[in-house]
Coordinates of N, CA and C in Angstrom, one line a residue:
M15 N 0.9 -1.3 0.0 CA 0.0 0.0 0.0 C 0.9 1.3 0.0
K16 N 0.6 2.1 -0.9 CA 1.3 3.4 -1.1 C 0.9 4.5 0.0
K17 N 1.8 5.2 0.5 CA 1.4 6.3 1.4 C 0.5 7.3 0.7
T18 N 0.7 7.5 -0.6 CA -0.1 8.5 -1.3 C -1.5 7.9 -1.4
D19 N -1.8 6.7 -1.3 CA -3.1 6.1 -1.4 C -3.8 6.4 -0.1
I20 N -3.1 6.4 1.1 CA -3.7 6.7 2.3 C -4.1 8.1 2.3
G21 N -3.4 9.0 1.8 CA -3.7 10.5 1.9 C -3.6 10.9 3.3
A22 N -2.7 10.4 4.1 CA -2.7 10.6 5.6 C -1.6 11.5 6.1
A23 N -1.8 12.1 7.2 CA -0.7 12.9 7.9 C -0.2 12.0 9.1
W24 N 1.0 11.8 9.1 CA 1.7 11.0 10.3 C 1.6 11.9 11.5
Q25 N 1.0 11.3 12.6 CA 0.9 12.1 13.8 C 2.0 11.6 15.0
G26 N 2.9 10.6 14.7 CA 3.7 10.2 15.6 C 3.4 8.9 16.1
L27 N 4.1 8.3 17.0 CA 3.9 7.0 17.7 C 2.5 7.0 18.6
A28 N 1.8 5.9 18.3 CA 0.6 5.8 19.3 C 1.1 5.5 20.6
N29 N 0.3 6.0 21.6 CA 0.4 5.8 23.0 C -0.5 4.6 23.3
C30 N -0.3 3.3 23.1 CA -1.3 2.3 23.3 C -1.7 2.1 24.7
K31 N -0.7 2.2 25.6 CA -1.1 2.1 27.0 C -2.1 3.1 27.6
G32 N -1.9 4.4 27.1 CA -2.7 5.4 27.4 C -3.9 5.6 26.6
C33 N -4.2 4.9 25.6 CA -5.2 5.1 24.5 C -6.4 5.2 25.2
G34 N -7.3 6.3 24.9 CA -8.7 6.5 25.5 C -9.6 5.4 25.0
I35 N -9.5 4.7 24.1 CA -10.4 3.6 23.5 C -9.8 2.2 23.8
R36 N -8.7 2.1 24.7 CA -8.1 0.8 24.7 C -8.9 -0.2 25.2
E37 N -9.8 0.0 26.0 CA -10.8 -1.1 26.6 C -11.7 -1.6 25.4
T38 N -11.9 -1.0 24.4 CA -12.8 -1.5 23.3 C -11.9 -1.8 22.1
A39 N -10.6 -1.8 22.1 CA -9.8 -1.8 21.0 C -9.0 -3.3 21.1
L40 N -8.2 -3.5 20.0 CA -7.6 -4.8 19.8 C -6.6 -5.2 21.0
F41 N -6.0 -4.1 21.6 CA -5.0 -4.4 22.5 C -5.6 -4.4 24.0
A42 N -7.0 -4.5 24.1 CA -7.6 -4.4 25.4 C -7.1 -5.2 26.5
D43 N -6.7 -6.5 26.2 CA -6.2 -7.4 27.2 C -4.8 -7.5 27.5
L44 N -4.1 -6.6 26.7 CA -2.5 -6.7 27.0 C -2.1 -6.2 28.3
T45 N -1.1 -6.8 28.9 CA -0.6 -6.5 30.1 C 0.6 -5.5 30.0
E46 N 1.2 -4.9 31.0 CA 2.4 -4.2 31.0 C 3.6 -4.9 30.4
G47 N 3.7 -6.2 30.6 CA 4.8 -6.9 30.1 C 4.6 -7.2 28.6
D48 N 3.3 -7.3 28.2 CA 3.1 -7.6 26.8 C 3.6 -6.4 25.9
F49 N 3.4 -5.2 26.5 CA 3.9 -4.0 25.6 C 5.3 -4.1 25.3
S50 N 6.0 -4.7 26.2 CA 7.5 -4.7 25.9 C 7.8 -5.6 24.7
L51 N 6.9 -6.4 24.3 CA 7.2 -7.1 23.0 C 6.9 -6.4 21.7
I52 N 6.4 -5.2 21.9 CA 6.2 -4.4 20.6 C 7.4 -3.6 20.2
H53 N 8.2 -4.1 19.3 CA 9.4 -3.4 18.9 C 9.3 -2.7 17.7
L54 N 8.3 -2.7 16.9 CA 8.0 -2.0 15.7 C 7.1 -0.8 16.0
P55 N 7.2 0.4 15.3 CA 6.4 1.5 15.6 C 4.9 1.3 15.2
I56 N 4.0 1.6 16.2 CA 2.6 1.7 15.7 C 2.3 3.1 15.5
D57 N 1.9 3.5 14.2 CA 1.9 4.9 13.9 C 0.3 5.3 14.0
E58 N 0.2 6.5 14.5 CA -1.2 7.2 14.6 C -1.3 8.1 13.4
I59 N -2.3 7.7 12.5 CA -2.5 8.4 11.4 C -3.8 9.0 11.0
V60 N -3.9 10.2 10.5 CA -5.2 10.8 10.1 C -5.5 10.5 8.6
V61 N -6.5 10.0 8.3 CA -6.9 9.6 6.9 C -8.0 10.6 6.5
A62 N -7.7 11.1 5.3 CA -8.8 12.2 4.8 C -9.9 11.5 4.2
P63 N -11.1 12.1 4.2 CA -12.3 11.5 3.7 C -12.1 11.0 2.2
G64 N -12.5 9.9 1.9 CA -12.3 9.4 0.4 C -11.0 8.8 0.1
A65 N -10.0 8.8 1.1 CA -8.8 8.1 0.9 C -8.9 6.7 1.5
A66 N -8.0 5.7 1.0 CA -8.1 4.4 1.3 C -7.0 4.1 2.3
L67 N -7.3 3.2 3.3 CA -6.4 2.7 4.3 C -5.6 1.6 3.6
Y68 N -6.4 0.7 2.7 CA -5.7 -0.3 2.0 C -6.8 -0.6 0.9
H69 N -6.3 -1.4 -0.2 CA -7.1 -1.7 -1.3 C -7.4 -3.2 -1.4
V70 N -8.5 -3.7 -1.8 CA -8.8 -5.2 -2.0 C -7.7 -5.8 -2.9
G71 N -7.1 -6.9 -2.3 CA -5.9 -7.6 -3.0 C -4.6 -7.3 -2.6
D72 N -4.4 -6.1 -1.9 CA -3.2 -5.6 -1.4 C -2.5 -6.7 -0.4
E73 N -1.3 -6.8 -0.5 CA -0.5 -7.6 0.4 C -0.8 -7.1 1.8
P74 N -1.0 -8.0 2.9 CA -1.3 -7.7 4.2 C -0.3 -7.1 5.0
Q75 N 0.0 -5.8 5.0 CA 1.1 -5.2 5.8 C 0.7 -4.8 7.2
A76 N -0.5 -4.5 7.5 CA -0.9 -4.1 8.8 C -2.4 -4.2 9.1
L77 N -2.7 -4.2 10.4 CA -4.1 -4.0 10.9 C -4.3 -2.7 11.3
Y78 N -5.6 -2.2 11.4 CA -5.8 -0.8 11.7 C -7.0 -0.7 12.8
T79 N -6.6 0.0 13.8 CA -7.7 0.2 14.8 C -8.3 1.7 14.7
V80 N -9.4 1.7 14.5 CA -10.2 3.0 14.2 C -10.3 3.7 15.5
R81 N -9.6 4.9 15.7 CA -9.8 5.7 16.9 C -11.0 6.6 16.9
S82 N -11.2 7.2 15.7 CA -12.4 8.1 15.5 C -12.8 8.1 14.1
G83 N -14.0 8.5 13.8 CA -14.4 8.6 12.4 C -15.1 7.4 11.9
L84 N -15.3 7.2 10.6 CA -16.2 6.1 10.0 C -15.4 5.7 8.9
V85 N -15.3 4.4 8.7 CA -14.6 3.7 7.6 C -15.6 2.8 7.0
K86 N -15.6 2.8 5.6 CA -16.5 1.9 4.9 C -15.7 0.8 4.3
L87 N -16.1 -0.5 4.4 CA -15.5 -1.5 3.7 C -16.3 -1.9 2.4
V88 N -15.7 -1.7 1.3 CA -16.3 -1.8 -0.1 C -15.7 -3.1 -0.8
Q89 N -16.8 -3.7 -1.5 CA -16.5 -4.8 -2.5 C -17.1 -4.2 -3.7
Y90 N -16.3 -4.6 -4.8 CA -16.6 -4.0 -6.2 C -17.3 -5.1 -6.9
L91 N -18.4 -4.9 -7.7 CA -19.2 -5.8 -8.3 C -18.7 -6.0 -9.8
P92 N -19.0 -7.1 -10.5 CA -18.6 -7.3 -11.9 C -19.0 -6.3 -12.9
N93 N -20.2 -5.7 -12.5 CA -20.7 -4.7 -13.5 C -20.1 -3.3 -13.3
G94 N -19.1 -3.2 -12.3 CA -18.5 -2.0 -12.0 C -19.0 -1.1 -10.9
G95 N -20.2 -1.6 -10.4 CA -20.7 -1.0 -9.1 C -20.1 -1.4 -7.9
Q96 N -20.4 -0.9 -6.7 CA -19.9 -1.3 -5.5 C -20.9 -1.5 -4.4
R97 N -20.5 -2.2 -3.4 CA -21.4 -2.5 -2.3 C -20.6 -2.3 -1.0
I98 N -21.1 -1.5 -0.2 CA -20.6 -1.3 1.2 C -21.1 -2.5 2.0
V99 N -20.1 -3.2 2.5 CA -20.6 -4.5 3.3 C -20.4 -4.2 4.8
R100 N -19.8 -3.2 5.2 CA -19.7 -3.0 6.7 C -19.3 -1.5 6.9
L101 N -19.6 -1.0 8.0 CA -19.1 0.3 8.5 C -18.4 0.0 9.9
L102 N -17.3 0.8 9.9 CA -16.3 0.5 11.1 C -16.3 1.8 11.8
R103 N -16.4 1.9 13.2 CA -16.3 3.1 14.0 C -15.3 2.9 15.1
A104 N -15.2 3.8 16.1 CA -14.2 3.8 17.1 C -14.2 2.5 17.8
G105 N -13.0 2.0 17.9 CA -12.8 0.6 18.7 C -12.6 -0.5 17.6
D106 N -13.1 -0.4 16.4 CA -13.3 -1.4 15.5 C -11.9 -1.7 14.8
T107 N -11.7 -2.9 14.3 CA -10.5 -3.1 13.6 C -10.7 -3.5 12.2
A108 N -9.9 -2.8 11.3 CA -9.9 -3.0 9.9 C -8.8 -3.9 9.4
G109 N -8.9 -4.8 8.5 CA -7.8 -5.6 7.9 C -7.5 -6.7 8.8
L110 N -8.5 -7.4 9.5 CA -8.3 -8.6 10.2 C -7.5 -9.8 9.5
E111 N -7.9 -9.7 8.2 CA -7.3 -10.9 7.5 C -5.8 -10.8 7.3
A112 N -5.3 -9.6 7.6 CA -3.8 -9.5 7.6 C -3.2 -10.3 8.7
A113 N -3.9 -10.6 9.8 CA -3.3 -11.4 10.9 C -3.0 -12.9 10.4
L114 N -3.8 -13.3 9.4 CA -3.5 -14.6 8.9 C -2.7 -14.6 7.6
G115 N -2.1 -13.5 7.2 CA -1.3 -13.4 6.2 C -2.1 -13.3 4.8
E116 N -3.4 -13.2 4.8 CA -4.3 -13.2 3.7 C -4.4 -11.8 3.1
P117 N -4.4 -11.6 1.7 CA -4.7 -10.4 1.1 C -6.0 -9.8 1.6
Y118 N -6.1 -8.5 1.6 CA -7.3 -7.7 2.0 C -8.4 -8.1 1.1
R119 N -9.6 -8.4 1.8 CA -10.8 -8.7 1.0 C -11.7 -7.6 0.6
H120 N -11.4 -6.4 1.1 CA -12.3 -5.3 0.9 C -11.2 -4.0 0.6
T121 N -11.8 -3.0 0.1 CA -11.1 -1.7 0.2 C -11.7 -0.9 1.3
A122 N -10.8 -0.4 2.1 CA -11.3 0.4 3.3 C -11.1 1.8 3.1
I123 N -12.2 2.5 3.1 CA -12.1 4.0 2.7 C -12.7 4.8 3.9
A124 N -12.0 5.9 4.3 CA -12.6 6.9 5.3 C -13.8 7.6 4.7
V125 N -15.0 7.5 5.4 CA -16.0 8.4 5.1 C -16.0 9.7 5.5
H126 N -15.6 9.8 6.9 CA -15.3 11.2 7.6 C -13.8 11.1 7.8
P127 N -13.3 12.3 8.3 CA -11.8 12.2 8.7 C -11.7 11.1 9.8
V128 N -10.7 10.3 9.6 CA -10.4 9.1 10.5 C -9.1 9.1 11.2
L129 N -9.1 8.9 12.4 CA -7.9 8.8 13.2 C -7.7 7.3 13.4
T130 N -6.6 6.8 13.0 CA -6.5 5.3 13.2 C -4.9 5.0 13.5
C131 N -4.9 3.9 14.1 CA -3.5 3.3 14.6 C -3.2 2.2 13.6
R132 N -2.1 2.2 12.9 CA -1.5 1.2 12.0 C -0.7 0.3 12.7
I133 N -1.1 -0.9 12.9 CA -0.4 -2.0 13.6 C 0.3 -2.9 12.7
P134 N 1.5 -2.9 12.5 CA 2.3 -3.8 11.6 C 2.0 -5.3 11.9
R135 N 1.8 -6.0 10.7 CA 1.7 -7.4 10.9 C 2.6 -8.1 11.8
A136 N 3.8 -7.9 11.7 CA 4.9 -8.4 12.5 C 4.7 -8.2 14.1
V137 N 4.0 -7.1 14.4 CA 3.8 -6.9 15.8 C 2.7 -7.9 16.3
I138 N 1.6 -8.1 15.4 CA 0.6 -9.0 15.7 C 1.1 -10.5 15.8
Q139 N 1.9 -10.7 14.9 CA 2.5 -12.1 14.8 C 3.3 -12.4 16.1
R140 N 4.2 -11.5 16.6 CA 5.0 -11.6 17.8 C 4.1 -11.7 19.0
L141 N 3.1 -10.9 19.1 CA 2.3 -10.9 20.3 C 1.4 -12.3 20.3
S142 N 1.0 -12.8 19.2 CA 0.3 -14.0 19.0 C 1.2 -15.2 19.4
D143 N 2.5 -15.1 19.2 CA 3.4 -16.2 19.4 C 3.9 -16.1 20.9
E144 N 4.0 -14.9 21.5 CA 4.6 -15.0 22.7 C 3.6 -14.6 23.9
T145 N 2.4 -14.2 23.7 CA 1.4 -14.0 24.8 C 0.0 -14.5 24.3
Q146 N -0.7 -15.0 25.3 CA -2.0 -15.5 25.1 C -3.1 -14.3 25.1
H147 N -2.7 -13.1 25.4 CA -3.7 -12.1 25.7 C -4.2 -11.6 24.4
L148 N -3.5 -11.6 23.4 CA -4.1 -11.1 22.1 C -5.1 -12.1 21.4
H149 N -4.9 -13.4 21.6 CA -5.6 -14.4 20.9 C -7.0 -14.3 21.2
Q150 N -7.5 -14.0 22.4 CA -9.0 -13.9 22.6 C -9.6 -12.7 22.1
Q151 N -8.9 -11.5 21.9 CA -9.4 -10.3 21.3 C -9.5 -10.7 19.9
L152 N -8.6 -11.3 19.2 CA -8.7 -11.5 17.8 C -9.9 -12.5 17.5
L153 N -10.2 -13.5 18.4 CA -11.3 -14.3 18.2 C -12.6 -13.4 18.3
R154 N -12.7 -12.5 19.4 CA -13.7 -11.7 19.5 C -13.9 -10.8 18.2
R155 N -12.9 -10.3 17.6 CA -13.0 -9.4 16.5 C -13.6 -10.2 15.3
W156 N -13.1 -11.4 15.2 CA -13.6 -12.3 14.0 C -15.1 -12.5 14.2
H157 N -15.6 -12.8 15.5 CA -17.0 -13.0 15.9 C -17.7 -11.7 15.5
Q158 N -17.3 -10.5 15.9 CA -17.9 -9.4 15.8 C -18.1 -9.1 14.3
A159 N -17.0 -9.4 13.5 CA -17.1 -9.2 12.0 C -18.3 -10.0 11.3
V160 N -18.3 -11.2 11.9 CA -19.4 -12.1 11.2 C -20.8 -11.4 11.8
E161 N -20.9 -11.1 13.1 CA -22.2 -10.6 13.5 C -22.6 -9.3 12.6
R162 N -21.7 -8.5 12.5 CA -21.9 -7.2 11.7 C -22.4 -7.5 10.2
A163 N -21.7 -8.5 9.7 CA -22.1 -8.9 8.3 C -23.5 -9.4 8.2
D164 N -23.9 -10.2 9.2 CA -25.2 -10.7 9.4 C -26.2 -9.6 9.6
A165 N -25.7 -8.7 10.3 CA -26.8 -7.6 10.7 C -26.9 -6.7 9.4
F166 N -25.8 -6.4 8.7 CA -26.0 -5.8 7.4 C -26.9 -6.4 6.5
L167 N -26.8 -7.8 6.3 CA -27.6 -8.5 5.4 C -29.1 -8.4 5.7
V168 N -29.4 -8.6 7.1 CA -30.7 -8.7 7.6 C -31.4 -7.3 7.8
E169 N -30.7 -6.5 8.5 CA -31.4 -5.2 9.0 C -31.2 -4.1 7.9
L170 N -30.2 -4.1 7.1 CA -30.0 -3.0 6.0 C -30.3 -3.5 4.7
G171 N -30.4 -4.7 4.5 CA -30.7 -5.3 3.2 C -32.1 -5.8 2.9
T172 N -33.0 -5.6 3.9 CA -34.4 -6.1 3.7 C -35.4 -5.0 4.0
G173 N -36.6 -5.2 3.6 CA -37.6 -4.2 3.8 C -37.7 -3.2 2.8
S174 N -38.5 -2.2 3.0 CA -38.7 -1.1 2.2 C -37.4 -0.1 2.1
A175 N -37.4 0.8 1.1 CA -36.2 1.7 1.1 C -36.3 2.7 2.5
R176 N -37.6 3.1 2.9 CA -37.7 4.0 4.0 C -37.2 3.2 5.2
A177 N -37.8 2.0 5.3 CA -37.3 1.2 6.6 C -35.7 1.1 6.6
R178 N -35.1 0.8 5.4 CA -33.7 0.6 5.5 C -32.9 1.9 5.8
V179 N -33.4 3.0 5.2 CA -32.8 4.3 5.5 C -33.0 4.7 7.0
A180 N -34.1 4.4 7.7 CA -34.3 4.6 9.0 C -33.4 3.8 9.8
R181 N -33.1 2.5 9.6 CA -32.4 1.7 10.3 C -30.8 2.0 10.2
L182 N -30.5 2.6 9.1 CA -29.1 3.1 8.9 C -28.9 4.3 9.8
F183 N -29.9 5.2 9.8 CA -29.8 6.4 10.7 C -29.7 6.0 12.1
L184 N -30.5 5.0 12.5 CA -30.5 4.4 13.9 C -29.0 3.8 14.2
T185 N -28.4 3.2 13.3 CA -27.1 2.6 13.5 C -26.1 3.8 13.7
L186 N -26.3 5.0 13.2 CA -25.2 5.9 13.1 C -25.4 7.2 14.2
I187 N -26.6 7.3 14.7 CA -26.9 8.4 15.6 C -26.2 8.3 16.9
D188 N -25.9 9.3 17.5 CA -25.2 9.3 18.8 C -26.3 9.6 20.0
E189 N -25.7 9.7 21.2 CA -26.5 9.8 22.4 C -27.4 11.1 22.4
Q190 N -27.0 12.1 21.5 CA -27.7 13.4 21.5 C -28.7 13.3 20.3
D191 N -28.9 12.2 19.7 CA -29.8 12.0 18.5 C -29.2 12.8 17.3
D192 N -27.9 13.0 17.3 CA -27.3 13.6 16.1 C -26.6 12.6 15.3
C193 N -26.3 12.8 14.0 CA -25.8 11.9 13.0 C -24.9 12.5 11.9
D194 N -23.6 12.1 11.8 CA -22.8 12.5 10.7 C -23.3 11.5 9.6
F195 N -24.0 11.9 8.5 CA -24.4 11.0 7.6 C -23.4 11.1 6.5
F196 N -23.7 10.4 5.2 CA -22.8 10.5 4.1 C -23.5 10.6 2.7
G197 N -22.7 10.7 1.6 CA -23.5 11.0 0.3 C -24.5 9.9 0.1
R198 N -25.3 10.3 -0.9 CA -26.5 9.4 -1.3 C -26.0 8.2 -2.0
E199 N -25.0 8.4 -2.8 CA -24.3 7.2 -3.5 C -24.0 6.2 -2.5
D200 N -23.3 6.6 -1.5 CA -22.8 5.6 -0.4 C -24.0 5.0 0.3
V201 N -25.1 5.8 0.5 CA -26.4 5.3 1.2 C -26.9 4.1 0.2
G202 N -26.9 4.4 -1.1 CA -27.5 3.4 -1.9 C -26.5 2.1 -1.9
A203 N -25.2 2.3 -1.8 CA -24.2 1.2 -1.8 C -24.4 0.3 -0.4
V204 N -24.8 1.0 0.6 CA -24.9 0.3 1.9 C -26.3 -0.4 1.9
L205 N -27.2 0.1 1.3 CA -28.6 -0.5 1.5 C -29.1 -1.3 0.3
G206 N -28.4 -1.3 -0.8 CA -28.7 -2.0 -2.0 C -30.0 -1.3 -2.7
I207 N -29.9 0.0 -2.7 CA -31.0 0.8 -3.4 C -30.3 1.8 -4.4
T208 N -31.1 2.4 -5.2 CA -30.3 3.4 -6.1 C -30.2 4.7 -5.4
T209 N -29.1 5.3 -6.0 CA -28.8 6.7 -5.4 C -30.0 7.6 -5.4
E210 N -30.8 7.5 -6.6 CA -32.0 8.4 -6.6 C -33.0 8.1 -5.4
T211 N -33.2 6.8 -5.3 CA -34.2 6.4 -4.1 C -33.7 6.8 -2.8
A212 N -32.4 6.7 -2.6 CA -31.8 7.2 -1.3 C -32.1 8.7 -1.2
S213 N -31.8 9.5 -2.2 CA -32.1 10.9 -2.1 C -33.4 11.2 -1.9
R214 N -34.3 10.4 -2.5 CA -35.8 10.8 -2.4 C -36.2 10.5 -0.9
V215 N -35.8 9.4 -0.4 CA -36.3 9.0 0.9 C -35.7 10.1 2.0
V216 N -34.5 10.3 1.9 CA -33.8 11.4 2.8 C -34.6 12.8 2.7
A217 N -34.9 13.1 1.6 CA -35.6 14.4 1.3 C -37.0 14.3 1.9
E218 N -37.7 13.2 1.9 CA -39.0 13.0 2.3 C -38.9 13.1 3.9
L219 N -37.9 12.4 4.5 CA -37.9 12.4 6.1 C -37.5 13.8 6.5
K220 N -36.8 14.7 5.7 CA -36.5 16.1 6.1 C -37.8 16.8 6.1
R221 N -38.7 16.6 5.0 CA -39.9 17.4 4.9 C -40.9 17.1 6.0
Q222 N -40.8 15.7 6.5 CA -41.8 15.2 7.5 C -41.2 15.7 9.0
G223 N -40.0 16.2 9.0 CA -39.5 16.6 10.3 C -38.8 15.5 11.1
V224 N -38.7 14.4 10.5 CA -37.9 13.3 11.1 C -36.4 13.6 11.1
L225 N -35.9 14.3 10.1 CA -34.6 14.7 10.1 C -34.5 16.3 10.1
D226 N -33.6 16.8 10.7 CA -33.3 18.2 10.7 C -31.8 18.4 10.3
E227 N -31.6 18.8 9.0 CA -30.1 19.0 8.7 C -29.6 20.4 8.9
S228 N -28.7 20.3 10.0 CA -28.0 21.6 10.4 C -26.9 22.1 9.5
R229 N -26.3 21.2 8.9 CA -25.2 21.5 7.8 C -25.1 20.3 6.9
P230 N -24.5 20.3 5.8 CA -24.6 19.2 4.8 C -24.1 17.9 5.6
N231 N -25.1 17.0 5.5 CA -25.0 15.6 6.0 C -24.7 15.6 7.5
R232 N -25.2 16.6 8.3 CA -25.2 16.6 9.6 C -26.6 16.7 10.1
F233 N -27.1 15.7 10.7 CA -28.6 15.6 11.0 C -28.9 15.6 12.5
H234 N -29.9 16.2 12.9 CA -30.6 15.9 14.2 C -31.7 15.0 13.9
C235 N -31.9 14.0 14.6 CA -33.0 12.8 14.3 C -34.1 12.7 15.4
D236 N -35.3 12.5 14.9 CA -36.3 12.1 15.7 C -36.2 10.6 15.8
R237 N -35.6 10.1 17.0 CA -35.3 8.7 17.1 C -36.6 7.9 17.2
A238 N -37.6 8.3 17.8 CA -38.9 7.6 18.0 C -39.5 7.4 16.6
A239 N -39.5 8.4 15.8 CA -40.1 8.4 14.6 C -39.1 7.5 13.7
L240 N -37.8 7.4 13.8 CA -37.1 6.5 12.9 C -37.4 5.0 13.4
R241 N -37.5 4.8 14.6 CA -37.9 3.5 15.1 C -39.2 3.0 14.6
A242 N -40.2 3.7 14.5 CA -41.5 3.4 13.8 C -41.3 3.1 12.4
L243 N -40.5 3.9 11.7 CA -40.3 3.6 10.3 C -39.4 2.2 10.1
A244 N -38.5 2.0 11.0 CA -37.6 1.0 10.8 C -38.4 -0.3 11.1
D245 N -39.4 -0.3 11.9 CA -40.2 -1.4 12.1 C -41.3 -1.7 11.2
G246 N -41.4 -0.8 10.3 CA -42.4 -1.0 9.2 C -42.0 -1.8 8.0
P247 N -42.9 -2.0 7.1 CA -42.6 -2.9 5.9 C -41.4 -2.5 5.0

């Protein structure tokens, strides 16, 4: 993977022991002694919106812990289209297949500005060989990835376009019922609907007062109304 593909600014070595999201991240179970096994730098990187952390088929050089922002995992279709198969947020791990030495199965692209820690594959291999504390977290991450894939298929891939859009907003909103959304083309690629349909549904929800757009793609949401729509046909 080329640094120009990432379009990222190097921010210096990550402070893994003092990381604010460590309890939810890949290194959650590591002890003080385990950190002494990390002899290669773990870089903290800012990835610009639209830039790729890695591309499908690339040789597996590293895993990535998402510190903040949103990452989409994209698969490309034979007809030239694309499908977003998963969304990764703070605490999630991108590029798990690198732990097995397998080429990346998706292209990972930043939707919003993303802060991520790039963990060299050699670090994962050494920790796996010399401590048991990483093994359980890797298993949890694989299990989580399978559950997320199932949820995408069932929750975001079935029902009417309105129900799918409502479920997507409910997936993304925060505790204040605010949401940083994304372009309608991406919405269509997540939900398996056309860009035009995604634009029409979002516009309808805005007219009905379910969504209040304070700035482009930043919404305050009526959570109760979204839940009612999400449960509909």
